Amino acid sequence: MSEMAVLALRLAAPLQSWGGPSRYNRRDSRPEPSKSGVLGLLAAAEGRRREASLTDLLGLRLGVRVDQPGTLLRDYHTVSDHRGLPLPAAKVDAKGMQKKTGPAKYTGVTQRYYLQDAVFTAALRGPAALLERLEHAVRNPVFPLSLGRRSCPPTGPVSLGLHPDAELPQALTSVPWQASAHHRARFRGPKVTLEATVEDPVGDLTAADVPDTYDLKTGTVFGQRTVRHLWIDLPTGQASNDQADDRADRTDPGHDPFALLGW
């Protein structure tokens, strides 16, 4: 096997949520998978504990192709104490004791955002030996896999296989379109153009989603990486508009809205 390779992943689920630096009462989702979220999935597949080192994973370069963008869903929550007591305050004093709320607060409101019905193709480039091990882990995960949050398990196989000695744009171009059948039905024509983002040392944009740890005791500090956007053309496997219209003319007798009225 070549020294470098690309691991392709299909990230699809009824709900996904790729959070950024948001507060507890409002948890946003980015429009596409974050590096922190994808590395967390790989770490869970290998059975790493939250306090385990991520050093060997941080060097992997990430590319993401938007096969099906999905739509944004807001999940509205209210929180209260079942005993009817005031909720504890979020702030603590110098001794680490929670401060009292004034006036007393009996109901808290939280909002969590998800991507619904979205499909992404993620590609990670790095040492072939490491990616071969991660690909095996994804197919045989130690911990349950999730797409951003534990409540978002993936649907279908996650691994799309290894691409030896490939670059990220090349791998994202060679993987077939992963959109669902109902999303494909919206397109007519021989090709579809998809948005993609690839990690590139000379990219013109930055993304602050590189984790230093997943340890809940110390908290995660997110570092930056440079990325660039590109557009990828893929075959749809469908006929062109003209061909489809020709077939419709030959097989569809047409619709007469007045036929049932006997006109």
mmCIF file of C-alpha atoms in Angstrom:
data_model
loop_
_atom_site.group_PDB
_atom_site.id
_atom_site.type_symbol
_atom_site.label_atom_id
_atom_site.label_comp_id
_atom_site.label_asym_id
_atom_site.label_seq_id
_atom_site.Cartn_x
_atom_site.Cartn_y
_atom_site.Cartn_z
ATOM 1 C CA MET A 1 0.000 0.000 0.000
ATOM 2 C CA SER A 2 1.162 3.546 -0.713
ATOM 3 C CA GLU A 3 2.512 5.668 2.113
ATOM 4 C CA MET A 4 -0.396 8.122 1.901
ATOM 5 C CA ALA A 5 -4.091 7.416 1.347
ATOM 6 C CA VAL A 6 -7.577 8.890 1.694
ATOM 7 C CA LEU A 7 -10.372 7.381 3.773
ATOM 8 C CA ALA A 8 -13.841 8.221 2.452
ATOM 9 C CA LEU A 9 -16.863 8.276 4.771
ATOM 10 C CA ARG A 10 -20.581 8.600 4.117
ATOM 11 C CA LEU A 11 -22.187 10.761 6.820
ATOM 12 C CA ALA A 12 -25.951 10.410 6.549
ATOM 13 C CA ALA A 13 -28.700 10.333 9.173
ATOM 14 C CA PRO A 14 -32.190 11.680 9.860
ATOM 15 C CA LEU A 15 -30.509 14.230 12.145
ATOM 16 C CA GLN A 16 -26.955 15.538 12.381
ATOM 17 C CA SER A 17 -25.506 18.373 14.439
ATOM 18 C CA TRP A 18 -21.985 19.726 14.000
ATOM 19 C CA GLY A 19 -21.696 22.254 16.780
ATOM 20 C CA GLY A 20 -19.260 25.086 17.116
ATOM 21 C CA PRO A 21 -18.367 27.250 20.113
ATOM 22 C CA SER A 22 -21.928 27.865 21.348
ATOM 23 C CA ARG A 23 -23.362 28.286 24.827
ATOM 24 C CA TYR A 24 -25.453 25.703 26.663
ATOM 25 C CA ASN A 25 -28.813 27.432 26.143
ATOM 26 C CA ARG A 26 -28.286 27.625 22.381
ATOM 27 C CA ARG A 27 -26.440 24.866 20.522
ATOM 28 C CA ASP A 28 -26.009 25.705 16.863
ATOM 29 C CA SER A 29 -25.071 23.379 14.018
ATOM 30 C CA ARG A 30 -22.680 24.177 11.216
ATOM 31 C CA PRO A 31 -23.899 23.491 7.676
ATOM 32 C CA GLU A 32 -21.357 20.696 7.195
ATOM 33 C CA PRO A 33 -19.318 18.284 9.353
ATOM 34 C CA SER A 34 -16.558 19.829 11.454
ATOM 35 C CA LYS A 35 -13.100 18.368 11.888
ATOM 36 C CA SER A 36 -13.720 18.038 15.609
ATOM 37 C CA GLY A 37 -16.876 16.016 14.962
ATOM 38 C CA VAL A 38 -15.308 13.728 12.354
ATOM 39 C CA LEU A 39 -12.227 13.048 14.490
ATOM 40 C CA GLY A 40 -14.541 12.349 17.427
ATOM 41 C CA LEU A 41 -16.337 9.728 15.334
ATOM 42 C CA LEU A 42 -13.016 8.069 14.495
ATOM 43 C CA ALA A 43 -11.872 8.189 18.119
ATOM 44 C CA ALA A 44 -15.128 6.546 19.229
ATOM 45 C CA ALA A 45 -14.732 3.854 16.580
ATOM 46 C CA GLU A 46 -11.302 2.993 17.983
ATOM 47 C CA GLY A 47 -12.592 3.004 21.552
ATOM 48 C CA ARG A 48 -10.539 5.962 22.751
ATOM 49 C CA ARG A 49 -11.536 7.537 26.042
ATOM 50 C CA ARG A 50 -12.225 11.253 26.198
ATOM 51 C CA GLU A 51 -8.926 11.936 27.946
ATOM 52 C CA ALA A 52 -6.905 9.983 25.354
ATOM 53 C CA SER A 53 -4.409 11.807 23.137
ATOM 54 C CA LEU A 54 -5.486 12.975 19.677
ATOM 55 C CA THR A 55 -1.998 13.769 18.425
ATOM 56 C CA ASP A 56 -1.962 11.144 15.671
ATOM 57 C CA LEU A 57 -5.381 12.239 14.355
ATOM 58 C CA LEU A 58 -4.836 15.999 14.260
ATOM 59 C CA GLY A 59 -2.532 15.779 11.255
ATOM 60 C CA LEU A 60 -5.207 14.206 9.047
ATOM 61 C CA ARG A 61 -6.462 16.639 6.402
ATOM 62 C CA LEU A 62 -10.240 16.785 5.968
ATOM 63 C CA GLY A 63 -12.363 17.331 2.892
ATOM 64 C CA VAL A 64 -16.174 17.465 2.859
ATOM 65 C CA ARG A 65 -18.541 17.240 -0.101
ATOM 66 C CA VAL A 66 -22.165 18.309 0.310
ATOM 67 C CA ASP A 67 -24.147 15.568 -1.449
ATOM 68 C CA GLN A 68 -27.482 16.581 0.102
ATOM 69 C CA PRO A 69 -27.568 19.809 2.155
ATOM 70 C CA GLY A 70 -30.688 19.008 4.189
ATOM 71 C CA THR A 71 -32.622 21.629 6.131
ATOM 72 C CA LEU A 72 -32.175 23.271 9.515
ATOM 73 C CA LEU A 73 -34.332 22.067 12.427
ATOM 74 C CA ARG A 74 -34.756 23.916 15.726
ATOM 75 C CA ASP A 75 -35.499 21.760 18.765
ATOM 76 C CA TYR A 76 -37.105 23.885 21.506
ATOM 77 C CA HIS A 77 -36.753 22.713 25.132
ATOM 78 C CA THR A 78 -38.021 23.915 28.500
ATOM 79 C CA VAL A 79 -36.341 22.695 31.692
ATOM 80 C CA SER A 80 -37.715 22.719 35.226
ATOM 81 C CA ASP A 81 -37.205 20.916 38.524
ATOM 82 C CA HIS A 82 -39.769 18.138 39.046
ATOM 83 C CA ARG A 83 -40.004 19.109 42.731
ATOM 84 C CA GLY A 84 -41.040 22.670 41.869
ATOM 85 C CA LEU A 85 -37.791 24.130 43.188
ATOM 86 C CA PRO A 86 -35.897 27.038 41.582
ATOM 87 C CA LEU A 87 -33.278 26.055 39.045
ATOM 88 C CA PRO A 88 -29.620 26.276 40.113
ATOM 89 C CA ALA A 89 -27.596 29.168 38.790
ATOM 90 C CA ALA A 90 -24.992 28.700 36.073
ATOM 91 C CA LYS A 91 -22.501 30.947 37.906
ATOM 92 C CA VAL A 92 -20.366 29.878 40.868
ATOM 93 C CA ASP A 93 -18.534 31.858 43.539
ATOM 94 C CA ALA A 94 -14.808 31.833 44.335
ATOM 95 C CA LYS A 95 -15.235 28.619 46.337
ATOM 96 C CA GLY A 96 -16.914 26.849 43.458
ATOM 97 C CA MET A 97 -20.378 26.979 45.041
ATOM 98 C CA GLN A 98 -23.357 27.827 42.883
ATOM 99 C CA LYS A 99 -24.746 31.301 43.362
ATOM 100 C CA LYS A 100 -28.394 31.861 44.097
ATOM 101 C CA THR A 101 -30.540 33.210 41.324
ATOM 102 C CA GLY A 102 -32.387 36.417 41.973
ATOM 103 C CA PRO A 103 -35.212 36.453 41.309
ATOM 104 C CA ALA A 104 -35.783 32.710 41.473
ATOM 105 C CA LYS A 105 -35.895 31.022 38.073
ATOM 106 C CA TYR A 106 -38.261 28.059 37.716
ATOM 107 C CA THR A 107 -38.079 27.439 33.957
ATOM 108 C CA GLY A 108 -35.107 27.411 31.631
ATOM 109 C CA VAL A 109 -35.283 27.526 27.835
ATOM 110 C CA THR A 110 -32.774 25.806 25.574
ATOM 111 C CA GLN A 111 -32.604 25.571 21.801
ATOM 112 C CA ARG A 112 -30.703 22.950 19.833
ATOM 113 C CA TYR A 113 -30.267 23.003 16.088
ATOM 114 C CA TYR A 114 -29.918 20.008 13.770
ATOM 115 C CA LEU A 115 -29.466 19.309 10.080
ATOM 116 C CA GLN A 116 -32.260 17.011 8.945
ATOM 117 C CA ASP A 117 -32.095 14.711 5.924
ATOM 118 C CA ALA A 118 -28.530 15.701 5.034
ATOM 119 C CA VAL A 119 -25.840 13.562 3.370
ATOM 120 C CA PHE A 120 -22.121 14.330 3.222
ATOM 121 C CA THR A 121 -19.062 12.609 1.838
ATOM 122 C CA ALA A 122 -16.055 13.201 4.094
ATOM 123 C CA ALA A 123 -12.490 12.368 3.096
ATOM 124 C CA LEU A 124 -9.447 12.223 5.361
ATOM 125 C CA ARG A 125 -5.922 12.172 3.951
ATOM 126 C CA GLY A 126 -2.942 10.917 5.925
ATOM 127 C CA PRO A 127 -0.596 7.979 6.504
ATOM 128 C CA ALA A 128 -1.977 4.851 4.852
ATOM 129 C CA ALA A 129 -1.254 2.613 7.845
ATOM 130 C CA LEU A 130 -3.203 4.905 10.189
ATOM 131 C CA LEU A 131 -6.146 5.216 7.813
ATOM 132 C CA GLU A 132 -6.235 1.457 7.233
ATOM 133 C CA ARG A 133 -6.562 0.995 10.994
ATOM 134 C CA LEU A 134 -9.261 3.677 11.240
ATOM 135 C CA GLU A 135 -11.208 2.180 8.341
ATOM 136 C CA HIS A 136 -11.269 -1.164 10.117
ATOM 137 C CA ALA A 137 -12.425 0.572 13.313
ATOM 138 C CA VAL A 138 -15.270 2.355 11.506
ATOM 139 C CA ARG A 139 -16.492 -0.994 10.189
ATOM 140 C CA ASN A 140 -16.097 -2.568 13.643
ATOM 141 C CA PRO A 141 -16.606 0.300 16.134
ATOM 142 C CA VAL A 142 -15.920 -0.114 19.839
ATOM 143 C CA PHE A 143 -18.264 2.713 20.861
ATOM 144 C CA PRO A 144 -21.482 3.637 19.004
ATOM 145 C CA LEU A 145 -20.882 6.107 16.194
ATOM 146 C CA SER A 146 -22.720 9.422 16.035
ATOM 147 C CA LEU A 147 -22.823 12.423 13.743
ATOM 148 C CA GLY A 148 -22.027 15.307 16.043
ATOM 149 C CA ARG A 149 -24.201 14.237 18.988
ATOM 150 C CA ARG A 150 -24.971 10.919 20.618
ATOM 151 C CA SER A 151 -28.614 11.226 19.603
ATOM 152 C CA CYS A 152 -27.624 11.236 15.907
ATOM 153 C CA PRO A 153 -26.545 7.717 14.856
ATOM 154 C CA PRO A 154 -25.610 7.272 11.186
ATOM 155 C CA THR A 155 -27.741 5.315 8.739
ATOM 156 C CA GLY A 156 -26.124 2.684 6.538
ATOM 157 C CA PRO A 157 -22.418 1.815 6.348
ATOM 158 C CA VAL A 158 -20.136 4.763 7.142
ATOM 159 C CA SER A 159 -16.956 3.647 5.395
ATOM 160 C CA LEU A 160 -16.689 4.135 1.628
ATOM 161 C CA GLY A 161 -13.238 2.577 1.508
ATOM 162 C CA LEU A 162 -9.639 3.663 1.067
ATOM 163 C CA HIS A 163 -8.148 5.513 -1.899
ATOM 164 C CA PRO A 164 -4.396 4.836 -2.003
ATOM 165 C CA ASP A 165 -2.093 7.717 -2.870
ATOM 166 C CA ALA A 166 -4.964 10.114 -3.667
ATOM 167 C CA GLU A 167 -5.403 13.818 -2.968
ATOM 168 C CA LEU A 168 -8.579 15.141 -1.344
ATOM 169 C CA PRO A 169 -10.143 16.714 -4.494
ATOM 170 C CA GLN A 170 -9.356 13.563 -6.482
ATOM 171 C CA ALA A 171 -10.972 11.302 -3.872
ATOM 172 C CA LEU A 172 -14.060 13.502 -3.552
ATOM 173 C CA THR A 173 -14.463 13.418 -7.325
ATOM 174 C CA SER A 174 -14.108 9.633 -7.596
ATOM 175 C CA VAL A 175 -16.722 8.777 -4.941
ATOM 176 C CA PRO A 176 -20.190 8.440 -6.550
ATOM 177 C CA TRP A 177 -23.004 10.793 -5.553
ATOM 178 C CA GLN A 178 -24.358 9.610 -2.192
ATOM 179 C CA ALA A 179 -27.676 11.497 -2.125
ATOM 180 C CA SER A 180 -30.904 9.650 -1.344
ATOM 181 C CA ALA A 181 -33.280 8.534 -4.083
ATOM 182 C CA HIS A 182 -35.878 11.196 -3.289
ATOM 183 C CA HIS A 183 -33.229 13.932 -3.488
ATOM 184 C CA ARG A 184 -31.874 12.582 -6.778
ATOM 185 C CA ALA A 185 -35.374 12.709 -8.244
ATOM 186 C CA ARG A 186 -35.277 16.512 -8.075
ATOM 187 C CA PHE A 187 -32.490 16.642 -10.648
ATOM 188 C CA ARG A 188 -32.809 16.063 -14.365
ATOM 189 C CA GLY A 189 -29.682 15.917 -16.437
ATOM 190 C CA PRO A 190 -26.454 13.977 -16.799
ATOM 191 C CA LYS A 191 -24.504 15.749 -14.068
ATOM 192 C CA VAL A 192 -24.832 17.560 -10.752
ATOM 193 C CA THR A 193 -22.524 20.228 -9.297
ATOM 194 C CA LEU A 194 -21.745 19.836 -5.583
ATOM 195 C CA GLU A 195 -20.048 22.187 -3.132
ATOM 196 C CA ALA A 196 -16.954 20.938 -1.322
ATOM 197 C CA THR A 197 -14.429 22.211 1.214
ATOM 198 C CA VAL A 198 -10.906 20.821 1.512
ATOM 199 C CA GLU A 199 -8.219 21.468 4.061
ATOM 200 C CA ASP A 200 -5.317 23.186 2.320
ATOM 201 C CA PRO A 201 -2.202 24.774 3.897
ATOM 202 C CA VAL A 202 -2.432 27.598 1.322
ATOM 203 C CA GLY A 203 -6.215 27.957 1.511
ATOM 204 C CA ASP A 204 -7.825 31.387 1.631
ATOM 205 C CA LEU A 205 -10.266 30.692 4.509
ATOM 206 C CA THR A 206 -9.974 29.492 8.100
ATOM 207 C CA ALA A 207 -12.066 27.139 10.213
ATOM 208 C CA ALA A 208 -11.774 27.056 14.005
ATOM 209 C CA ASP A 209 -12.703 23.411 14.606
ATOM 210 C CA VAL A 210 -9.474 21.557 15.450
ATOM 211 C CA PRO A 211 -9.820 20.058 18.959
ATOM 212 C CA ASP A 212 -6.970 19.699 21.414
ATOM 213 C CA THR A 213 -8.837 17.187 23.599
ATOM 214 C CA TYR A 214 -12.296 15.769 24.300
ATOM 215 C CA ASP A 215 -11.681 15.658 28.072
ATOM 216 C CA LEU A 216 -14.724 17.143 29.826
ATOM 217 C CA LYS A 217 -12.658 18.076 32.889
ATOM 218 C CA THR A 218 -10.331 20.418 31.044
ATOM 219 C CA GLY A 219 -12.627 21.469 28.206
ATOM 220 C CA THR A 220 -11.820 21.699 24.520
ATOM 221 C CA VAL A 221 -9.874 24.542 22.964
ATOM 222 C CA PHE A 222 -10.371 24.766 19.195
ATOM 223 C CA GLY A 223 -7.445 25.592 16.934
ATOM 224 C CA GLN A 224 -7.638 26.908 13.376
ATOM 225 C CA ARG A 225 -6.971 25.294 10.008
ATOM 226 C CA THR A 226 -6.924 26.749 6.505
ATOM 227 C CA VAL A 227 -9.431 25.554 3.917
ATOM 228 C CA ARG A 228 -10.604 26.359 0.408
ATOM 229 C CA HIS A 229 -13.892 25.875 -1.412
ATOM 230 C CA LEU A 230 -14.372 24.155 -4.742
ATOM 231 C CA TRP A 231 -17.139 22.772 -6.934
ATOM 232 C CA ILE A 232 -17.264 19.145 -8.074
ATOM 233 C CA ASP A 233 -19.208 17.841 -11.070
ATOM 234 C CA LEU A 234 -20.524 14.277 -10.747
ATOM 235 C CA PRO A 235 -22.602 12.126 -13.088
ATOM 236 C CA THR A 236 -26.188 11.621 -11.949
ATOM 237 C CA GLY A 237 -26.803 8.482 -13.968
ATOM 238 C CA GLN A 238 -29.927 10.117 -15.388
ATOM 239 C CA ALA A 239 -30.808 11.142 -18.909
ATOM 240 C CA SER A 240 -30.543 14.730 -20.062
ATOM 241 C CA ASN A 241 -33.604 16.961 -20.103
ATOM 242 C CA ASP A 242 -34.030 16.577 -23.862
ATOM 243 C CA GLN A 243 -33.849 12.783 -23.673
ATOM 244 C CA ALA A 244 -36.333 12.699 -20.793
ATOM 245 C CA ASP A 245 -38.723 14.962 -22.683
ATOM 246 C CA ASP A 246 -38.481 12.741 -25.769
ATOM 247 C CA ARG A 247 -39.338 9.675 -23.701
ATOM 248 C CA ALA A 248 -42.256 11.478 -22.071
ATOM 249 C CA ASP A 249 -43.600 12.470 -25.479
ATOM 250 C CA ARG A 250 -43.490 8.855 -26.645
ATOM 251 C CA THR A 251 -45.007 7.242 -23.540
ATOM 252 C CA ASP A 252 -47.197 9.877 -21.843
ATOM 253 C CA PRO A 253 -50.510 10.510 -23.609
ATOM 254 C CA GLY A 254 -50.836 13.789 -21.721
ATOM 255 C CA HIS A 255 -53.240 14.988 -19.070
ATOM 256 C CA ASP A 256 -56.657 16.418 -19.905
ATOM 257 C CA PRO A 257 -58.054 18.216 -16.817
ATOM 258 C CA PHE A 258 -61.572 18.233 -18.302
ATOM 259 C CA ALA A 259 -61.728 14.529 -19.219
ATOM 260 C CA LEU A 260 -63.581 13.568 -16.013
ATOM 261 C CA LEU A 261 -66.230 16.206 -16.828
ATOM 262 C CA GLY A 262 -66.912 14.630 -20.203
ATOM 263 C CA TRP A 263 -65.806 17.700 -22.150
#
